[in-house]
Amino acid sequence: MRESASADSTLLLTGRKPHQERDPENAVPTLWNDVKSDTRSAAKNAARDLIDSGLSLTKTDVIISAFGPTLRVFADAYPVVDDEDNKVPPRRALEEAREAVTQVLVDEYLEAEGIGDLDDITEWYILCWLVHESDTFSYDEGLQLGYGIGVDVDDIKRSTKTWRKSRGDMSLRGHTDRVQNANEKPENRSSRTPVNPDDLSFGLALDKVHAAMHIYDVKGESACCDWLRERNFGSDSTFKATLQALLQVLPHDHEDWELARDLAVGRTRDVLDLDFSPNVFAEDSQQTQQTGIDDY
């Protein structure tokens, strides 16, 4: 597993003088709403072209590489203003590009249905694994990915314990850091751990799956089957979508992947009524190899 998900390639953005001289001060402003969809289309097209190119690029590279075409669209429309005549900075176009390319990556590499129906925090967690292919990556990259789907990662850090910060990096937390020990009496459990496995309902889809992993790990398959039935997770589409997505984005040497696999086979599979494609368990699955785009 990579220690950091920084781009493997050197990507250069080149600015060229336009063929026609423009006077930004006297140019008629373009409404952001009119150019927004064009920036997203440019980013998506650039991402698809790169994915189809056969170049050895990580998913982070693909996102960054889409910035050039996006900025070109923005520059052609400059100056850009919003509905209240406030100037729109170029970073807004880059935020749209990041969000648009992330959706392309989801469509291309995730088979799980219903990802878009998950709560924002669970979706962000899954997308971080998908895009960065590591549990540790640049804090700013995680922050921007959160902004793209409406998650302020700083606001959720303490309450959800989904990630920790180390210097300039962000590290995603697994189930062992988030779920209280079911073998301890409730009064002896750490109040710093947000997920109570005794709860019958959970605020996040990720909490459901992490709690199930913990129960399977410390109490075994039979107890986990009972636990799943008590919470009707066999008919919970968000639980199934999260479980399948984690199987696709987590590396196979990660403890959470192994527990996700255990939940998706045997008696717990029957309780959950799963219908996953067998390729999410394949030992050489490209989804979990953490390699370049050309290997997919």
XYZ file of C-alpha atoms in Angstrom:
296
model
C 0.000 0.000 0.000
C 1.322 3.428 -0.796
C 2.106 5.672 2.126
C 0.854 8.662 0.209
C -1.355 9.096 -2.822
C 0.556 11.911 -4.445
C 0.627 11.985 -8.214
C 3.192 9.652 -9.790
C 3.564 11.812 -12.878
C 4.723 15.364 -13.465
C 1.805 17.256 -14.978
C 2.370 20.641 -16.571
C -0.317 23.267 -17.170
C 0.727 25.628 -19.955
C -0.800 29.063 -20.470
C -0.818 30.383 -24.039
C -1.688 33.798 -25.351
C -5.131 33.746 -27.054
C -5.358 34.212 -30.818
C -7.540 37.262 -30.322
C -6.643 39.985 -27.887
C -9.324 40.446 -25.226
C -9.844 43.300 -22.826
C -11.159 41.717 -19.603
C -12.001 45.106 -18.137
C -14.420 45.938 -20.958
C -15.557 42.429 -21.875
C -19.164 41.437 -21.268
C -19.213 39.153 -18.202
C -20.387 35.564 -18.555
C -22.789 34.131 -15.998
C -21.347 31.261 -13.988
C -24.517 29.249 -14.513
C -23.933 29.473 -18.264
C -20.324 28.267 -18.143
C -20.597 25.795 -15.257
C -21.925 22.912 -17.342
C -19.248 23.526 -19.988
C -16.489 23.247 -17.382
C -17.927 19.955 -16.141
C -18.216 18.595 -19.687
C -14.621 19.578 -20.470
C -13.396 17.859 -17.316
C -15.396 14.683 -17.968
C -14.238 14.452 -21.579
C -10.613 14.962 -20.564
C -10.914 12.266 -17.892
C -12.476 9.742 -20.252
C -9.804 10.432 -22.879
C -7.060 9.817 -20.328
C -8.652 6.633 -19.031
C -8.922 5.329 -22.595
C -5.397 6.444 -23.524
C -3.539 3.549 -21.921
C -1.184 5.904 -20.085
C 0.081 4.826 -16.681
C -1.786 7.353 -14.550
C -3.265 7.146 -11.087
C -6.776 8.395 -10.454
C -5.312 11.462 -8.761
C -3.386 12.160 -11.968
C -6.602 11.942 -13.970
C -8.290 14.556 -11.791
C -5.343 16.952 -12.013
C -4.993 16.425 -15.759
C -8.575 17.574 -16.288
C -7.777 20.980 -14.801
C -6.151 22.281 -18.003
C -9.177 21.834 -20.308
C -11.420 23.146 -17.536
C -9.404 26.330 -17.102
C -9.371 26.841 -20.869
C -13.171 26.887 -20.899
C -13.186 29.281 -17.952
C -10.603 31.567 -19.581
C -12.595 31.734 -22.819
C -15.618 32.927 -20.834
C -13.689 35.337 -18.580
C -14.731 37.463 -16.766
C -17.254 35.195 -15.046
C -19.791 36.424 -12.487
C -22.549 34.868 -10.418
C -26.215 35.902 -10.280
C -25.350 38.746 -7.917
C -22.618 40.091 -10.216
C -19.810 38.865 -7.962
C -16.665 37.697 -9.723
C -16.249 33.924 -9.798
C -12.619 32.821 -9.211
C -10.979 30.087 -11.307
C -10.936 27.726 -8.328
C -14.711 27.344 -8.662
C -14.127 25.830 -12.086
C -11.505 23.494 -10.621
C -13.923 22.422 -7.886
C -16.487 21.571 -10.567
C -13.825 19.678 -12.490
C -12.817 17.643 -9.451
C -16.423 16.704 -8.723
C -17.151 15.841 -12.362
C -14.063 13.661 -12.781
C -14.746 11.891 -9.498
C -18.141 10.897 -10.872
C -16.455 9.565 -14.015
C -14.159 7.443 -11.824
C -17.137 6.133 -9.851
C -18.950 5.170 -13.045
C -15.818 3.554 -14.458
C -14.529 1.579 -11.489
C -17.328 0.996 -8.969
C -19.932 -1.660 -9.661
C -21.881 -1.063 -6.457
C -25.326 0.365 -7.073
C -26.729 3.151 -4.951
C -23.462 4.942 -4.117
C -25.146 8.254 -4.867
C -27.912 7.399 -2.383
C -25.532 7.039 0.555
C -25.055 9.716 3.173
C -22.392 12.260 2.218
C -19.840 11.139 4.813
C -19.939 7.488 3.751
C -19.724 8.528 0.111
C -16.724 10.745 0.877
C -14.973 7.899 2.720
C -15.466 5.522 -0.211
C -14.393 8.123 -2.769
C -11.207 8.836 -0.815
C -10.234 5.181 -1.061
C -11.234 5.050 -4.729
C -9.403 8.198 -5.812
C -6.289 8.073 -3.636
C -5.880 4.282 -3.460
C -4.384 4.563 0.011
C -5.476 5.302 3.557
C -3.064 8.256 3.708
C -2.989 11.203 1.330
C -2.699 14.972 1.234
C -5.016 16.748 3.668
C -5.882 19.327 1.012
C -6.879 16.611 -1.463
C -9.248 15.070 1.086
C -10.601 18.509 1.954
C -11.330 19.385 -1.669
C -12.926 16.009 -2.355
C -15.199 16.633 0.613
C -16.190 20.067 -0.642
C -17.195 18.485 -3.946
C -19.968 16.474 -2.272
C -20.856 18.870 0.520
C -18.714 17.488 3.364
C -16.603 19.746 5.576
C -14.024 17.228 6.744
C -12.934 19.380 9.672
C -16.489 19.475 11.004
C -16.800 15.674 11.000
C -13.329 14.801 12.288
C -14.108 14.641 16.005
C -17.694 13.372 15.852
C -17.208 10.547 13.334
C -13.544 9.599 13.798
C -13.440 8.741 10.096
C -9.988 10.269 9.713
C -6.983 11.637 11.572
C -4.458 14.299 10.621
C -0.699 13.808 10.646
C 1.328 16.832 9.603
C 0.054 17.705 6.137
C -1.614 14.351 5.525
C -5.005 12.832 6.205
C -5.356 9.184 7.237
C -8.634 7.280 6.999
C -9.618 5.249 10.050
C -10.809 1.657 9.894
C -13.425 -0.048 12.032
C -11.054 -0.747 14.942
C -10.661 2.986 15.573
C -14.368 3.753 15.329
C -16.382 0.986 17.016
C -16.722 0.453 20.768
C -15.707 -2.960 22.101
C -18.833 -5.127 22.250
C -17.144 -7.465 24.730
C -16.862 -4.712 27.319
C -19.678 -3.478 29.527
C -21.215 -0.264 28.154
C -20.002 1.737 31.150
C -16.415 0.633 30.516
C -16.319 1.555 26.848
C -14.425 4.560 25.554
C -16.619 7.608 25.021
C -14.168 8.764 22.357
C -15.229 5.950 20.039
C -18.388 7.069 18.211
C -20.005 3.826 16.990
C -21.948 1.789 19.569
C -22.477 -1.750 18.213
C -25.473 -2.223 20.529
C -27.467 0.443 18.695
C -30.354 -0.754 16.545
C -29.959 2.106 14.075
C -26.996 4.141 12.872
C -26.596 7.614 11.447
C -24.102 6.645 8.742
C -24.061 3.686 6.382
C -20.355 3.375 7.147
C -21.196 2.986 10.842
C -23.471 0.049 10.040
C -20.796 -1.819 8.115
C -17.991 -1.007 10.547
C -20.148 -2.180 13.457
C -20.944 -5.410 11.580
C -17.231 -5.971 10.951
C -16.556 -5.581 14.657
C -19.319 -7.984 15.708
C -18.117 -10.598 13.228
C -14.546 -10.144 14.432
C -15.115 -10.367 18.194
C -18.245 -12.537 18.455
C -18.123 -14.749 15.381
C -20.375 -15.613 12.470
C -23.400 -16.954 14.368
C -23.665 -13.937 16.662
C -23.176 -11.646 13.695
C -26.043 -13.321 11.826
C -28.349 -12.638 14.767
C -27.055 -9.070 15.005
C -27.734 -8.446 11.309
C -31.254 -9.901 11.541
C -32.129 -7.758 14.558
C -31.328 -4.667 12.499
C -32.982 -5.870 9.281
C -29.824 -5.255 7.284
C -30.889 -7.911 4.800
C -33.259 -5.328 3.332
C -30.994 -2.309 3.842
C -29.728 -1.143 0.441
C -27.289 1.363 1.967
C -25.583 -1.364 4.005
C -25.185 -3.544 0.918
C -23.939 -0.697 -1.289
C -21.355 0.322 1.304
C -20.159 -3.242 1.848
C -19.773 -3.884 -1.868
C -18.009 -0.571 -2.451
C -15.512 -1.223 0.345
C -14.757 -4.626 -1.151
C -13.881 -2.866 -4.382
C -11.796 0.017 -3.046
C -9.946 -1.437 -0.050
C -6.624 -3.233 -0.627
C -6.750 -6.964 0.087
C -4.176 -6.738 2.857
C -6.372 -4.337 4.834
C -8.102 -5.839 7.870
C -11.398 -4.220 6.903
C -11.319 -5.835 3.451
C -10.880 -9.259 4.989
C -13.823 -8.701 7.341
C -15.935 -7.280 4.518
C -15.200 -10.433 2.532
C -16.160 -12.603 5.506
C -19.466 -10.744 5.824
C -20.144 -11.276 2.130
C -19.706 -15.067 2.187
C -21.155 -17.960 4.176
C -24.150 -17.579 6.482
C -23.917 -13.806 6.768
C -24.159 -13.588 2.989
C -27.453 -15.484 3.142
C -28.783 -13.241 5.914
C -27.882 -10.150 3.893
C -29.266 -11.642 0.658
C -26.286 -10.396 -1.346
C -25.942 -10.699 -5.101
C -22.452 -9.293 -5.679
C -20.472 -10.131 -8.780
C -17.749 -12.671 -7.884
C -14.982 -10.386 -9.202
C -14.980 -8.300 -6.004
C -13.387 -11.289 -4.248
C -10.845 -12.127 -6.955
C -7.318 -12.262 -5.574
C -5.983 -10.324 -8.532
C -8.900 -7.872 -8.735
C -7.729 -4.685 -10.418
C -10.014 -2.709 -8.168
C -7.734 -3.451 -5.222
C -4.324 -3.725 -6.861
C -3.668 0.019 -6.353
C -1.905 0.302 -9.700
C -2.069 2.610 -12.676
C -5.064 3.424 -14.844
C -3.663 1.368 -17.722
C -3.969 -1.794 -15.635
C -7.781 -1.484 -15.349
